[in-house]
C-alpha positions as a LaTeX table, in Angstrom:
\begin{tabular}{lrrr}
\hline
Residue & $x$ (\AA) & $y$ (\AA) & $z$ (\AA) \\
\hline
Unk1 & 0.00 & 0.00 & 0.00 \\
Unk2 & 1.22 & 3.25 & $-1.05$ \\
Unk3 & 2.02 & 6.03 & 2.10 \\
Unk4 & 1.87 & 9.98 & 1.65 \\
Unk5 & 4.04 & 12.22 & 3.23 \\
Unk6 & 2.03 & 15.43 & 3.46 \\
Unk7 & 3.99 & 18.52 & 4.41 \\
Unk8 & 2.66 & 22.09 & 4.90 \\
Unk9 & 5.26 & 24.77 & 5.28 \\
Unk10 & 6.43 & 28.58 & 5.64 \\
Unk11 & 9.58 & 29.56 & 4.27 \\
Unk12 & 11.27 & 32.08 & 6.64 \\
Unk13 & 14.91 & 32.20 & 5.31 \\
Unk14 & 14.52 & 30.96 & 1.62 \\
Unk15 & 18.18 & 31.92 & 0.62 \\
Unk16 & 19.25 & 28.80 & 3.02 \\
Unk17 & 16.31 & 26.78 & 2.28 \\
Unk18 & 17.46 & 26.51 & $-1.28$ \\
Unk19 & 19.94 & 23.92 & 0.11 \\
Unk20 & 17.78 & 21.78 & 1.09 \\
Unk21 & 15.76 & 21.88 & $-2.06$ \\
Unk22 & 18.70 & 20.64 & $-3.91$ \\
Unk23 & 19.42 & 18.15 & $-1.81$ \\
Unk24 & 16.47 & 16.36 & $-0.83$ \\
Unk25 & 15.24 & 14.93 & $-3.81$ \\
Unk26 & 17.95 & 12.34 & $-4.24$ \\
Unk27 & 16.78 & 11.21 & $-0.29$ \\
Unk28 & 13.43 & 10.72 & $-1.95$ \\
Unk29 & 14.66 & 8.84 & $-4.73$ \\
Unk30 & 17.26 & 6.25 & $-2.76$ \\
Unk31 & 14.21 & 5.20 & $-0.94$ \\
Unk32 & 11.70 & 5.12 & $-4.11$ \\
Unk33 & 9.71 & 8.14 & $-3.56$ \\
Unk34 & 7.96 & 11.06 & $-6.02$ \\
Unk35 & 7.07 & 14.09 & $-5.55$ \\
Unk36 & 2.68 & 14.24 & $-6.16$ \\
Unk37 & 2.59 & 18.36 & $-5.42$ \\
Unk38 & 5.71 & 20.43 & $-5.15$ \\
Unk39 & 5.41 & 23.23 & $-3.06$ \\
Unk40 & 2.26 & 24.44 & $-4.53$ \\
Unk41 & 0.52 & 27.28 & $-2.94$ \\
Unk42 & $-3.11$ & 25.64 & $-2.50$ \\
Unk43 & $-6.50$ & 27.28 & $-2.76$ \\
Unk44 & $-8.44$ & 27.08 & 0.67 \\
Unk45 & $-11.76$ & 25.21 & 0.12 \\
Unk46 & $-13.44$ & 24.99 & 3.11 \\
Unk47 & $-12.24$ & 25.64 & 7.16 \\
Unk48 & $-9.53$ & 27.53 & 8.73 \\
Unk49 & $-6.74$ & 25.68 & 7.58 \\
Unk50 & $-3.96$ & 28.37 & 5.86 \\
Unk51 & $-1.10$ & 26.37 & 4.33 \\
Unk52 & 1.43 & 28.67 & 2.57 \\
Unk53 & 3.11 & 25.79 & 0.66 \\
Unk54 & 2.16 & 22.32 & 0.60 \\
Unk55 & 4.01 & 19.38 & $-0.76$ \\
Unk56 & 2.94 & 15.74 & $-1.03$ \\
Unk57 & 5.59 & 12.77 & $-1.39$ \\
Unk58 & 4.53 & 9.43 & $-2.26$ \\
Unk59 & 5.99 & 6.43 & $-1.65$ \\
Unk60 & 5.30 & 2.61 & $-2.14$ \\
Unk61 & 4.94 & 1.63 & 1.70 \\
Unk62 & 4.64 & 3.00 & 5.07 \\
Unk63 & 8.27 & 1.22 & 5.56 \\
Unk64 & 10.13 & 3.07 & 3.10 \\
Unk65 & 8.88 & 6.41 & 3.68 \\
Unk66 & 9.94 & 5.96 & 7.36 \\
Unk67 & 13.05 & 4.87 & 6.12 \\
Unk68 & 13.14 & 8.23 & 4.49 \\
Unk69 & 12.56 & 9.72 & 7.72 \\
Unk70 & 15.32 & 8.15 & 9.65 \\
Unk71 & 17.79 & 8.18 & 7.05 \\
Unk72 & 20.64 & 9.26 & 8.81 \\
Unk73 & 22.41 & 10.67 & 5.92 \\
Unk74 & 19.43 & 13.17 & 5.96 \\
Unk75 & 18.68 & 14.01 & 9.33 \\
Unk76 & 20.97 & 17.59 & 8.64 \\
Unk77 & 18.81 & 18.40 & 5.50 \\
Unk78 & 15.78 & 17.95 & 7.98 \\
Unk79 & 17.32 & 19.86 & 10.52 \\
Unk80 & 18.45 & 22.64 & 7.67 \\
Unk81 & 14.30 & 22.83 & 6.99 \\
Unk82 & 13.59 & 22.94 & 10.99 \\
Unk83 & 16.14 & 25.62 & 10.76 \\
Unk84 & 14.36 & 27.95 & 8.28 \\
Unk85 & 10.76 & 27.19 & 7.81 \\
Unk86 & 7.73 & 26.35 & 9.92 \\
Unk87 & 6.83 & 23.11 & 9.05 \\
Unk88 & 3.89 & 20.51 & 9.85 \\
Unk89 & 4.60 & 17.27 & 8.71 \\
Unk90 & 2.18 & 14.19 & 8.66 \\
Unk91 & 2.19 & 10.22 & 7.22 \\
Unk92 & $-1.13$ & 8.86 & 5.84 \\
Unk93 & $-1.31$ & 5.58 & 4.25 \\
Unk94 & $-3.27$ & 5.66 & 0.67 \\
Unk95 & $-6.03$ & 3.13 & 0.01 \\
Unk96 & $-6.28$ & $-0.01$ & $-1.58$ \\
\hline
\end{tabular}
């Protein structure tokens, strides 16, 4: 079953965020993940929910998007985006 990172994020300091832009992608890949949406400003539908920027990451399973997530080679890419945005970050699994 497929899993879905879902991140919603502010850019505060975009001149070192562009690191981590660069960089990040190839983290995706080496665990078999694609980028769905890109950083996308969305359009607000319904309720109070205001996400700047929203990107969605997809991956075959649960497993290998966590192994995203605790790649080790990655954590200072994370903490780079910790460092200069405002993140919120959630894993949903997709159906069958």
């Amino acid at each position: 079953m497929n899993a879905y990172l879902i991140l919603d994020l502010t850019i505060h300091d975009f001149d070192r965020f562009r690191e981590y832009i660069s960089k990040i992608p190839a983290f995706i890949e080496k665990h078999s993940g694609r980028y769905v949406v890109r950083g996308e400003q969305p359009t607000v539908i319904e309720g109070d929910w205001r996400p700047e920027r929203v990107v969605v990451i997809e991956f075959p399973s649960r497993e290998q998007a966590n192994g995203f997530l605790q790649d080790p080679e990655a954590q200072p890419l994370f903490s780079l985006r910790h460092q200069t945005t405002t993140s919120k970050l959630v894993l949903v699994d997709g159906c069958l």
